[in-house]
PDB file of C-alpha atoms in Angstrom:
ATOM      1  CA  MET R   1     121.338 131.773  94.045  1.00 86.00           C
ATOM      2  CA  GLN R   2     119.280 128.603  93.869  1.00 92.00           C
ATOM      3  CA  LYS R   3     116.324 127.254  95.820  1.00 97.00           C
ATOM      4  CA  ILE R   4     117.566 123.962  97.237  1.00 97.00           C
ATOM      5  CA  CYS R   5     115.678 121.393  99.305  1.00 97.00           C
ATOM      6  CA  VAL R   6     117.631 118.943 101.462  1.00 97.00           C
ATOM      7  CA  ILE R   7     115.797 115.848 102.687  1.00 96.00           C
ATOM      8  CA  GLY R   8     117.495 114.858 105.915  1.00 92.00           C
ATOM      9  CA  GLY R   9     120.390 117.195 106.576  1.00 73.00           C
ATOM     10  CA  SER R  10     120.146 116.990 110.340  1.00 79.00           C
ATOM     11  CA  ARG R  11     123.530 115.469 111.188  1.00 79.00           C
ATOM     12  CA  TYR R  12     127.093 114.838 110.066  1.00 84.00           C
ATOM     13  CA  PHE R  13     127.888 115.708 106.446  1.00 86.00           C
ATOM     14  CA  GLY R  14     124.211 116.429 105.720  1.00 86.00           C
ATOM     15  CA  LYS R  15     124.171 119.157 108.350  1.00 91.00           C
ATOM     16  CA  LEU R  16     127.438 120.484 106.975  1.00 94.00           C
ATOM     17  CA  LEU R  17     125.967 120.487 103.461  1.00 95.00           C
ATOM     18  CA  VAL R  18     123.064 122.665 104.621  1.00 94.00           C
ATOM     19  CA  GLU R  19     125.516 125.111 106.192  1.00 93.00           C
ATOM     20  CA  ARG R  20     127.650 125.153 103.010  1.00 94.00           C
ATOM     21  CA  LEU R  21     124.634 125.878 100.818  1.00 95.00           C
ATOM     22  CA  GLN R  22     123.359 128.618 103.089  1.00 94.00           C
ATOM     23  CA  THR R  23     126.795 130.251 103.252  1.00 94.00           C
ATOM     24  CA  ALA R  24     126.950 130.190  99.452  1.00 93.00           C
ATOM     25  CA  GLY R  25     123.798 132.322  99.392  1.00 94.00           C
ATOM     26  CA  HIS R  26     121.235 129.724  98.353  1.00 96.00           C
ATOM     27  CA  ARG R  27     117.697 129.632  99.716  1.00 96.00           C
ATOM     28  CA  VAL R  28     117.641 126.339 101.599  1.00 96.00           C
ATOM     29  CA  SER R  29     114.726 124.274 102.868  1.00 96.00           C
ATOM     30  CA  VAL R  30     115.178 121.171 105.021  1.00 96.00           C
ATOM     31  CA  ILE R  31     112.703 118.300 105.291  1.00 96.00           C
ATOM     32  CA  ASN R  32     112.906 115.990 108.292  1.00 93.00           C
ATOM     33  CA  ARG R  33     110.743 114.665 111.075  1.00 90.00           C
ATOM     34  CA  GLY R  34     111.645 117.488 113.435  1.00 85.00           C
ATOM     35  CA  SER R  35     114.185 115.903 115.749  1.00 79.00           C
ATOM     36  CA  THR R  36     116.855 118.446 114.850  1.00 83.00           C
ATOM     37  CA  PRO R  37     116.136 122.011 113.710  1.00 86.00           C
ATOM     38  CA  PRO R  38     118.206 123.458 110.854  1.00 86.00           C
ATOM     39  CA  PRO R  39     120.339 126.611 111.204  1.00 87.00           C
ATOM     40  CA  ALA R  40     118.603 129.971 111.542  1.00 89.00           C
ATOM     41  CA  GLY R  41     117.424 131.246 108.204  1.00 92.00           C
ATOM     42  CA  VAL R  42     116.805 127.777 106.751  1.00 93.00           C
ATOM     43  CA  GLU R  43     113.173 126.853 106.122  1.00 95.00           C
ATOM     44  CA  HIS R  44     112.140 123.774 108.100  1.00 95.00           C
ATOM     45  CA  LEU R  45     109.396 121.477 106.822  1.00 95.00           C
ATOM     46  CA  VAL R  46     108.567 118.929 109.507  1.00 95.00           C
ATOM     47  CA  VAL R  47     107.109 115.867 107.832  1.00 95.00           C
ATOM     48  CA  ASP R  48     107.729 112.140 107.453  1.00 94.00           C
ATOM     49  CA  ARG R  49     109.071 111.658 103.933  1.00 94.00           C
ATOM     50  CA  ASN R  50     107.437 108.197 103.865  1.00 95.00           C
ATOM     51  CA  ASP R  51     103.929 109.717 104.137  1.00 95.00           C
ATOM     52  CA  GLU R  52     103.170 110.799 100.577  1.00 96.00           C
ATOM     53  CA  ALA R  53     100.002 112.710 101.346  1.00 97.00           C
ATOM     54  CA  ALA R  54     101.626 114.606 104.212  1.00 97.00           C
ATOM     55  CA  LEU R  55     104.750 115.304 102.155  1.00 97.00           C
ATOM     56  CA  THR R  56     102.732 116.629  99.235  1.00 96.00           C
ATOM     57  CA  ALA R  57     100.684 118.819 101.579  1.00 96.00           C
ATOM     58  CA  ALA R  58     103.810 120.169 103.300  1.00 96.00           C
ATOM     59  CA  LEU R  59     105.381 121.071  99.965  1.00 96.00           C
ATOM     60  CA  ASP R  60     102.234 122.977  99.019  1.00 94.00           C
ATOM     61  CA  ALA R  61     103.071 125.189  96.024  1.00 94.00           C
ATOM     62  CA  ARG R  62     106.836 125.195  96.581  1.00 96.00           C
ATOM     63  CA  THR R  63     109.259 124.518  93.757  1.00 97.00           C
ATOM     64  CA  PHE R  64     113.018 124.061  93.888  1.00 97.00           C
ATOM     65  CA  ASP R  65     115.948 124.203  91.544  1.00 97.00           C
ATOM     66  CA  VAL R  66     117.543 121.174  93.191  1.00 98.00           C
ATOM     67  CA  VAL R  67     116.596 118.517  95.737  1.00 97.00           C
ATOM     68  CA  VAL R  68     119.337 116.668  97.644  1.00 97.00           C
ATOM     69  CA  ASP R  69     118.065 113.444  99.203  1.00 97.00           C
ATOM     70  CA  GLN R  70     120.296 112.356 102.078  1.00 95.00           C
ATOM     71  CA  VAL R  71     118.072 109.661 103.551  1.00 94.00           C
ATOM     72  CA  CYS R  72     116.606 107.516 100.781  1.00 96.00           C
ATOM     73  CA  TYR R  73     117.125 103.816 101.475  1.00 97.00           C
ATOM     74  CA  THR R  74     114.441 101.943  99.522  1.00 98.00           C
ATOM     75  CA  PRO R  75     112.647 101.991  96.173  1.00 98.00           C
ATOM     76  CA  VAL R  76     109.389 102.654  98.027  1.00 97.00           C
ATOM     77  CA  GLN R  77     110.796 105.846  99.510  1.00 97.00           C
ATOM     78  CA  ALA R  78     112.189 106.821  96.115  1.00 98.00           C
ATOM     79  CA  ALA R  79     108.829 106.325  94.434  1.00 97.00           C
ATOM     80  CA  VAL R  80     107.057 108.462  97.040  1.00 97.00           C
ATOM     81  CA  THR R  81     109.447 111.380  96.661  1.00 97.00           C
ATOM     82  CA  ALA R  82     109.701 111.041  92.871  1.00 97.00           C
ATOM     83  CA  ARG R  83     105.939 111.557  92.692  1.00 97.00           C
ATOM     84  CA  ALA R  84     105.907 114.313  95.307  1.00 96.00           C
ATOM     85  CA  PHE R  85     108.643 116.317  93.569  1.00 97.00           C
ATOM     86  CA  ALA R  86     107.442 115.746  90.009  1.00 95.00           C
ATOM     87  CA  ARG R  87     107.338 119.162  88.320  1.00 93.00           C
ATOM     88  CA  ARG R  88     108.616 120.744  91.556  1.00 96.00           C
ATOM     89  CA  THR R  89     112.346 120.519  90.757  1.00 97.00           C
ATOM     90  CA  ARG R  90     114.583 120.390  87.708  1.00 96.00           C
ATOM     91  CA  ARG R  91     117.329 118.311  89.379  1.00 97.00           C
ATOM     92  CA  TYR R  92     117.377 115.552  92.006  1.00 98.00           C
ATOM     93  CA  VAL R  93     120.588 114.406  93.709  1.00 98.00           C
ATOM     94  CA  MET R  94     120.570 111.264  95.844  1.00 97.00           C
ATOM     95  CA  THR R  95     123.294 110.333  98.312  1.00 97.00           C
ATOM     96  CA  SER R  96     124.165 106.681  97.748  1.00 98.00           C
ATOM     97  CA  THR R  97     126.973 104.399  98.905  1.00 98.00           C
ATOM     98  CA  ILE R  98     130.038 102.388  97.933  1.00 98.00           C
ATOM     99  CA  GLU R  99     128.140  99.341  99.144  1.00 97.00           C
ATOM    100  CA  VAL R 100     126.143  99.194  95.906  1.00 98.00           C
ATOM    101  CA  TYR R 101     129.324  97.589  94.481  1.00 98.00           C
ATOM    102  CA  ASP R 102     129.698  94.952  97.206  1.00 97.00           C
ATOM    103  CA  PRO R 103     129.835  91.635  95.296  1.00 95.00           C
ATOM    104  CA  VAL R 104     128.387  89.632  98.187  1.00 94.00           C
ATOM    105  CA  THR R 105     125.131  91.613  97.998  1.00 96.00           C
ATOM    106  CA  ALA R 106     124.250  91.049  94.325  1.00 96.00           C
ATOM    107  CA  ALA R 107     125.334  89.295  91.141  1.00 94.00           C
ATOM    108  CA  LEU R 108     127.614  91.990  89.735  1.00 95.00           C
ATOM    109  CA  PRO R 109     130.145  91.966  86.893  1.00 93.00           C
ATOM    110  CA  ALA R 110     133.493  90.681  88.157  1.00 91.00           C
ATOM    111  CA  VAL R 111     136.194  93.307  88.617  1.00 92.00           C
ATOM    112  CA  PRO R 112     139.835  92.171  88.854  1.00 90.00           C
ATOM    113  CA  SER R 113     141.287  92.762  92.295  1.00 87.00           C
ATOM    114  CA  GLY R 114     143.192  96.034  92.325  1.00 88.00           C
ATOM    115  CA  THR R 115     141.133  97.580  89.514  1.00 94.00           C
ATOM    116  CA  PRO R 116     139.093 100.548  90.824  1.00 96.00           C
ATOM    117  CA  VAL R 117     135.385  99.936  90.331  1.00 97.00           C
ATOM    118  CA  SER R 118     133.706 102.410  87.986  1.00 97.00           C
ATOM    119  CA  GLU R 119     130.113 103.617  87.946  1.00 98.00           C
ATOM    120  CA  GLU R 120     129.228 101.384  84.981  1.00 96.00           C
ATOM    121  CA  ASN R 121     129.454  98.322  87.201  1.00 96.00           C
ATOM    122  CA  VAL R 122     126.006  99.149  88.626  1.00 97.00           C
ATOM    123  CA  ASP R 123     123.755 100.839  86.071  1.00 97.00           C
ATOM    124  CA  PRO R 124     120.593 102.180  87.748  1.00 97.00           C
ATOM    125  CA  THR R 125     118.772 102.431  84.409  1.00 96.00           C
ATOM    126  CA  THR R 126     118.853  98.638  84.001  1.00 96.00           C
ATOM    127  CA  TRP R 127     118.587  97.554  87.660  1.00 97.00           C
ATOM    128  CA  GLN R 128     115.452  95.610  88.525  1.00 96.00           C
ATOM    129  CA  VAL R 129     113.078  97.049  91.125  1.00 97.00           C
ATOM    130  CA  ALA R 130     110.932  94.963  93.479  1.00 97.00           C
ATOM    131  CA  MET R 131     108.481  97.111  95.412  1.00 97.00           C
ATOM    132  CA  ASP R 132     106.805  94.128  97.087  1.00 96.00           C
ATOM    133  CA  LEU R 133     109.801  93.187  99.242  1.00 97.00           C
ATOM    134  CA  PRO R 134     109.482  93.958 102.996  1.00 97.00           C
ATOM    135  CA  TRP R 135     111.225  97.329 102.764  1.00 97.00           C
ATOM    136  CA  HIS R 136     109.275  98.661 105.749  1.00 94.00           C
ATOM    137  CA  ASP R 137     110.786  96.012 108.034  1.00 96.00           C
ATOM    138  CA  ASP R 138     113.833  97.504 109.785  1.00 94.00           C
ATOM    139  CA  ALA R 139     115.650  94.180 110.116  1.00 96.00           C
ATOM    140  CA  TYR R 140     115.137  93.396 106.422  1.00 97.00           C
ATOM    141  CA  LEU R 141     116.272  96.861 105.411  1.00 95.00           C
ATOM    142  CA  GLU R 142     119.431  96.644 107.522  1.00 94.00           C
ATOM    143  CA  ALA R 143     120.293  93.273 105.972  1.00 95.00           C
ATOM    144  CA  HIS R 144     119.615  94.568 102.445  1.00 97.00           C
ATOM    145  CA  TYR R 145     121.023  98.080 102.711  1.00 97.00           C
ATOM    146  CA  ALA R 146     123.025  97.881  99.467  1.00 97.00           C
ATOM    147  CA  GLU R 147     120.119  96.494  97.463  1.00 98.00           C
ATOM    148  CA  GLY R 148     117.782  99.132  98.857  1.00 98.00           C
ATOM    149  CA  LYS R 149     120.146 101.830  97.618  1.00 98.00           C
ATOM    150  CA  ARG R 150     120.512 100.207  94.189  1.00 98.00           C
ATOM    151  CA  GLN R 151     116.759  99.955  93.738  1.00 98.00           C
ATOM    152  CA  ALA R 152     116.179 103.509  95.006  1.00 98.00           C
ATOM    153  CA  GLU R 153     118.654 104.753  92.399  1.00 98.00           C
ATOM    154  CA  ALA R 154     116.802 102.743  89.742  1.00 98.00           C
ATOM    155  CA  VAL R 155     113.458 104.340  90.590  1.00 98.00           C
ATOM    156  CA  PHE R 156     114.873 107.860  90.292  1.00 98.00           C
ATOM    157  CA  ALA R 157     116.785 106.995  87.131  1.00 97.00           C
ATOM    158  CA  HIS R 158     113.447 106.340  85.392  1.00 96.00           C
ATOM    159  CA  ALA R 159     111.759 109.512  86.654  1.00 94.00           C
ATOM    160  CA  ARG R 160     110.810 111.730  83.727  1.00 92.00           C
ATOM    161  CA  ASP R 161     110.107 114.991  85.524  1.00 94.00           C
ATOM    162  CA  PHE R 162     113.641 115.906  86.607  1.00 96.00           C
ATOM    163  CA  ALA R 163     117.295 115.199  85.857  1.00 97.00           C
ATOM    164  CA  PHE R 164     118.757 112.657  88.292  1.00 98.00           C
ATOM    165  CA  ALA R 165     122.257 112.230  89.690  1.00 98.00           C
ATOM    166  CA  THR R 166     123.460 109.920  92.443  1.00 98.00           C
ATOM    167  CA  VAL R 167     126.600 110.389  94.537  1.00 98.00           C
ATOM    168  CA  ARG R 168     128.032 107.049  95.654  1.00 98.00           C
ATOM    169  CA  SER R 169     130.017 107.878  98.755  1.00 97.00           C
ATOM    170  CA  ALA R 170     133.039 106.034 100.074  1.00 97.00           C
ATOM    171  CA  HIS R 171     133.297 105.310 103.807  1.00 96.00           C
ATOM    172  CA  VAL R 172     132.931 108.687 105.531  1.00 95.00           C
ATOM    173  CA  LEU R 173     135.231 109.617 108.408  1.00 94.00           C
ATOM    174  CA  GLY R 174     136.201 112.686 110.393  1.00 90.00           C
ATOM    175  CA  GLY R 175     134.497 115.129 112.708  1.00 85.00           C
ATOM    176  CA  GLY R 176     135.181 113.437 116.030  1.00 82.00           C
ATOM    177  CA  ALA R 177     131.914 112.965 117.931  1.00 81.00           C
ATOM    178  CA  GLN R 178     129.931 113.861 114.808  1.00 84.00           C
ATOM    179  CA  GLU R 179     131.018 110.560 113.224  1.00 85.00           C
ATOM    180  CA  PHE R 180     128.094 108.642 114.678  1.00 83.00           C
ATOM    181  CA  THR R 181     128.776 105.182 113.190  1.00 85.00           C
ATOM    182  CA  GLY R 182     131.537 104.445 115.721  1.00 88.00           C
ATOM    183  CA  ARG R 183     133.697 102.642 113.177  1.00 92.00           C
ATOM    184  CA  LEU R 184     136.792 104.768 113.615  1.00 93.00           C
ATOM    185  CA  ALA R 185     136.162 104.917 117.358  1.00 92.00           C
ATOM    186  CA  HIS R 186     136.266 101.088 117.351  1.00 93.00           C
ATOM    187  CA  TYR R 187     139.892 101.165 116.212  1.00 94.00           C
ATOM    188  CA  CYS R 188     140.877 104.050 118.437  1.00 94.00           C
ATOM    189  CA  GLY R 189     139.438 102.376 121.521  1.00 93.00           C
ATOM    190  CA  ARG R 190     140.830  98.911 120.940  1.00 94.00           C
ATOM    191  CA  ILE R 191     144.303 100.063 119.957  1.00 95.00           C
ATOM    192  CA  THR R 192     144.499 102.513 122.869  1.00 94.00           C
ATOM    193  CA  ARG R 193     143.520  99.729 125.268  1.00 94.00           C
ATOM    194  CA  GLY R 194     145.894  97.205 123.674  1.00 94.00           C
ATOM    195  CA  GLU R 195     143.018  94.956 122.607  1.00 96.00           C
ATOM    196  CA  GLU R 196     142.985  92.736 119.539  1.00 95.00           C
ATOM    197  CA  ILE R 197     141.579  93.919 116.225  1.00 95.00           C
ATOM    198  CA  THR R 198     139.917  91.169 114.219  1.00 96.00           C
ATOM    199  CA  VAL R 199     141.014  91.401 110.587  1.00 96.00           C
ATOM    200  CA  HIS R 200     141.111  89.239 107.489  1.00 95.00           C
ATOM    201  CA  ALA R 201     144.483  87.655 106.875  1.00 91.00           C
ATOM    202  CA  LYS R 202     144.370  88.836 103.253  1.00 92.00           C
ATOM    203  CA  ALA R 203     142.484  92.090 103.706  1.00 93.00           C
ATOM    204  CA  LEU R 204     141.782  94.064 100.545  1.00 95.00           C
ATOM    205  CA  PRO R 205     141.868  97.864 100.208  1.00 96.00           C
ATOM    206  CA  THR R 206     138.864 100.137 100.373  1.00 97.00           C
ATOM    207  CA  VAL R 207     138.326 103.871  99.920  1.00 97.00           C
ATOM    208  CA  PHE R 208     137.406 106.712 102.256  1.00 97.00           C
ATOM    209  CA  ILE R 209     136.317 110.349 102.151  1.00 97.00           C
ATOM    210  CA  PRO R 210     136.331 113.031 104.880  1.00 96.00           C
ATOM    211  CA  HIS R 211     132.916 114.349 105.846  1.00 95.00           C
ATOM    212  CA  GLU R 212     133.824 117.896 104.842  1.00 95.00           C
ATOM    213  CA  GLU R 213     134.893 116.813 101.354  1.00 97.00           C
ATOM    214  CA  LEU R 214     131.682 114.870 100.847  1.00 96.00           C
ATOM    215  CA  ALA R 215     129.665 117.953 101.841  1.00 95.00           C
ATOM    216  CA  ASP R 216     131.691 119.952  99.330  1.00 96.00           C
ATOM    217  CA  LEU R 217     131.066 117.383  96.593  1.00 97.00           C
ATOM    218  CA  LEU R 218     127.327 117.296  97.243  1.00 97.00           C
ATOM    219  CA  SER R 219     127.243 121.090  97.129  1.00 96.00           C
ATOM    220  CA  TRP R 220     129.162 120.951  93.839  1.00 97.00           C
ATOM    221  CA  ALA R 221     126.666 118.397  92.503  1.00 97.00           C
ATOM    222  CA  THR R 222     123.794 120.829  93.031  1.00 96.00           C
ATOM    223  CA  ALA R 223     125.389 123.269  90.580  1.00 94.00           C
ATOM    224  CA  ALA R 224     126.700 120.699  88.076  1.00 94.00           C
ATOM    225  CA  ASP R 225     124.734 119.306  85.158  1.00 93.00           C
ATOM    226  CA  PHE R 226     125.908 115.691  85.055  1.00 96.00           C
ATOM    227  CA  THR R 227     123.385 112.888  85.397  1.00 97.00           C
ATOM    228  CA  GLY R 228     123.706 109.305  86.559  1.00 97.00           C
ATOM    229  CA  PRO R 229     126.074 107.956  89.207  1.00 98.00           C
ATOM    230  CA  VAL R 230     129.350 109.492  90.297  1.00 98.00           C
ATOM    231  CA  ASN R 231     131.749 107.940  92.813  1.00 98.00           C
ATOM    232  CA  ALA R 232     133.028 110.068  95.695  1.00 98.00           C
ATOM    233  CA  CYS R 233     136.276 108.978  97.330  1.00 98.00           C
ATOM    234  CA  SER R 234     139.621 110.462  98.220  1.00 98.00           C
ATOM    235  CA  ASP R 235     142.732 109.401  96.347  1.00 97.00           C
ATOM    236  CA  GLY R 236     144.627 106.446  97.759  1.00 96.00           C
ATOM    237  CA  PRO R 237     142.906 103.209  98.845  1.00 96.00           C
ATOM    238  CA  LEU R 238     143.927 101.762 102.210  1.00 97.00           C
ATOM    239  CA  ASP R 239     143.476  98.325 103.709  1.00 96.00           C
ATOM    240  CA  VAL R 240     142.615  97.675 107.348  1.00 96.00           C
ATOM    241  CA  TYR R 241     146.268  97.269 108.306  1.00 96.00           C
ATOM    242  CA  ASP R 242     147.098 100.689 106.826  1.00 96.00           C
ATOM    243  CA  LEU R 243     144.212 102.226 108.773  1.00 97.00           C
ATOM    244  CA  ALA R 244     145.185 100.532 112.041  1.00 97.00           C
ATOM    245  CA  GLU R 245     148.798 101.635 111.730  1.00 96.00           C
ATOM    246  CA  ILE R 246     147.743 105.269 111.287  1.00 97.00           C
ATOM    247  CA  VAL R 247     145.623 104.953 114.439  1.00 96.00           C
ATOM    248  CA  ALA R 248     148.462 103.234 116.308  1.00 96.00           C
ATOM    249  CA  THR R 249     150.929 105.962 115.336  1.00 95.00           C
ATOM    250  CA  GLN R 250     148.566 108.706 116.497  1.00 94.00           C
ATOM    251  CA  ALA R 251     147.843 106.849 119.744  1.00 94.00           C
ATOM    252  CA  GLY R 252     151.473 106.020 120.449  1.00 94.00           C
ATOM    253  CA  ARG R 253     150.618 102.326 120.743  1.00 95.00           C
ATOM    254  CA  GLU R 254     151.025  99.159 118.696  1.00 95.00           C
ATOM    255  CA  ALA R 255     148.135  97.498 116.950  1.00 95.00           C
ATOM    256  CA  VAL R 256     147.428  93.898 117.950  1.00 96.00           C
ATOM    257  CA  TYR R 257     145.804  91.773 115.265  1.00 96.00           C
ATOM    258  CA  ARG R 258     143.867  88.516 115.225  1.00 94.00           C
ATOM    259  CA  ALA R 259     143.506  87.241 111.670  1.00 94.00           C
ATOM    260  CA  VAL R 260     140.422  85.368 110.459  1.00 93.00           C
ATOM    261  CA  PRO R 261     139.890  83.570 107.143  1.00 87.00           C
ATOM    262  CA  ALA R 262     137.949  85.016 104.231  1.00 84.00           C
ATOM    263  CA  GLY R 263     134.200  84.789 104.779  1.00 84.00           C
ATOM    264  CA  GLU R 264     134.348  85.273 108.532  1.00 87.00           C
ATOM    265  CA  GLU R 265     133.231  88.465 110.278  1.00 89.00           C
ATOM    266  CA  ALA R 266     135.934  91.000 111.103  1.00 93.00           C
ATOM    267  CA  SER R 267     136.265  94.602 112.257  1.00 94.00           C
ATOM    268  CA  PRO R 268     134.825  97.468 110.196  1.00 93.00           C
ATOM    269  CA  PHE R 269     136.816  98.242 107.027  1.00 95.00           C
ATOM    270  CA  SER R 270     138.388  94.795 106.904  1.00 96.00           C
ATOM    271  CA  PHE R 271     137.258  93.385 103.561  1.00 95.00           C
ATOM    272  CA  ASP R 272     137.841  89.976 102.011  1.00 93.00           C
ATOM    273  CA  ARG R 273     136.409  91.044  98.638  1.00 94.00           C
ATOM    274  CA  HIS R 274     137.280  93.813  96.229  1.00 94.00           C
ATOM    275  CA  TYR R 275     135.085  96.817  95.487  1.00 95.00           C
ATOM    276  CA  ALA R 276     137.227  99.908  95.995  1.00 96.00           C
ATOM    277  CA  MET R 277     135.838 102.663  93.776  1.00 97.00           C
ATOM    278  CA  SER R 278     137.346 104.785  91.027  1.00 97.00           C
ATOM    279  CA  ASN R 279     136.843 108.561  91.288  1.00 98.00           C
ATOM    280  CA  ALA R 280     137.887 109.190  87.672  1.00 98.00           C
ATOM    281  CA  ARG R 281     134.456 110.355  86.528  1.00 98.00           C
ATOM    282  CA  ALA R 282     134.124 113.011  89.235  1.00 98.00           C
ATOM    283  CA  LYS R 283     137.621 114.258  88.403  1.00 98.00           C
ATOM    284  CA  ALA R 284     136.793 114.422  84.703  1.00 97.00           C
ATOM    285  CA  LEU R 285     133.715 116.479  85.597  1.00 97.00           C
ATOM    286  CA  GLY R 286     135.887 118.940  87.490  1.00 96.00           C
ATOM    287  CA  PHE R 287     135.949 117.920  91.160  1.00 97.00           C
ATOM    288  CA  SER R 288     139.332 117.688  92.934  1.00 96.00           C
ATOM    289  CA  PHE R 289     139.863 115.164  95.730  1.00 98.00           C
ATOM    290  CA  SER R 290     142.257 115.136  98.658  1.00 97.00           C
ATOM    291  CA  ARG R 291     144.595 112.249  99.420  1.00 98.00           C
ATOM    292  CA  THR R 292     143.482 109.869 102.170  1.00 97.00           C
ATOM    293  CA  THR R 293     146.842 109.777 103.930  1.00 97.00           C
ATOM    294  CA  ASP R 294     146.849 113.591 104.144  1.00 97.00           C
ATOM    295  CA  TRP R 295     143.585 113.941 106.111  1.00 97.00           C
ATOM    296  CA  LEU R 296     143.142 110.601 107.914  1.00 97.00           C
ATOM    297  CA  PRO R 297     145.700 111.288 110.703  1.00 96.00           C
ATOM    298  CA  GLY R 298     143.713 114.408 111.627  1.00 95.00           C
ATOM    299  CA  ALA R 299     140.449 112.461 111.660  1.00 95.00           C
ATOM    300  CA  VAL R 300     142.070 109.861 113.910  1.00 95.00           C
ATOM    301  CA  ALA R 301     143.329 112.576 116.255  1.00 94.00           C
ATOM    302  CA  GLU R 302     139.773 113.929 116.535  1.00 93.00           C
ATOM    303  CA  ALA R 303     138.439 110.459 117.362  1.00 93.00           C
ATOM    304  CA  LEU R 304     141.159 109.860 119.924  1.00 93.00           C
ATOM    305  CA  ALA R 305     140.380 113.200 121.605  1.00 90.00           C
ATOM    306  CA  VAL R 306     136.715 112.201 121.894  1.00 83.00           C
ATOM    307  CA  SER R 307     137.591 108.820 123.391  1.00 72.00           C
ATOM    308  CA  ALA R 308     139.896 110.480 125.929  1.00 66.00           C
ATOM    309  CA  ALA R 309     137.392 113.173 126.962  1.00 55.00           C
ATOM    310  CA  PRO R 310     135.727 112.904 130.393  1.00 55.00           C
ATOM    311  CA  THR R 311     132.293 111.330 130.310  1.00 48.00           C
ATOM    312  CA  ASP R 312     130.754 113.433 133.093  1.00 49.00           C
TER     313      ASP R 312
END
């Protein structure tokens, strides 16, 4: 049994992670701003993680074996929590994103198309941090999501009071209405209605992971002893045409495409640049992944059922 603190954990795979940890017999505490209570038996600390004084006061004398940070988006947030949890935990796990590898968001080492991108392509120990950027501006943060994650990782990587690991998640799908981004619902709705899907003519593959598997991996990361980044994605990259055809098959319809050139905006998961991740490190450390084509039809069926449900 461990004492584990989850920052966030109020929805989707974060909520599932809390349930997994509690079921495994750990003593779990959740920190959020109070919009969603955790399951019964989970300690709830209601505090804004951006308010360092309030966070420190809420933690009081508590210590934890592991902290899992689900909602860190900027180096400023990372610095606040790194100070607040100094000498309060032995291990800190941050949920990061595949988008740290997006070559349009930073000057990154070139990776040949078709070669899975490994963790070494973005090294948080050498990444430059700029605290004076307008990270508190929502519009700026949305436009610089990938860079915010890279710099947050960098801040934690230099923390001296705990071991740090970061889980770089692929695109997360599954769970029907729980999948709040609406990206899979976009395809289900348009294909069901016979509407065009805007895609790149030469779309490149990307990688995905089901929400349950990501919760399992994060739970596994709390008990592991690796440090640094690890990529989290199911086996088998798919491009947007592969995804749309799985949706079309489940819906009993045909996908209608409108192709756009590279550089133009297209539907979610249509990419004109390569940054599909490798999961080799996580496998070498002992985690087993599913295959995308095995679970994606079920995730699509869940999304289709939500879209077909009555609204009143």
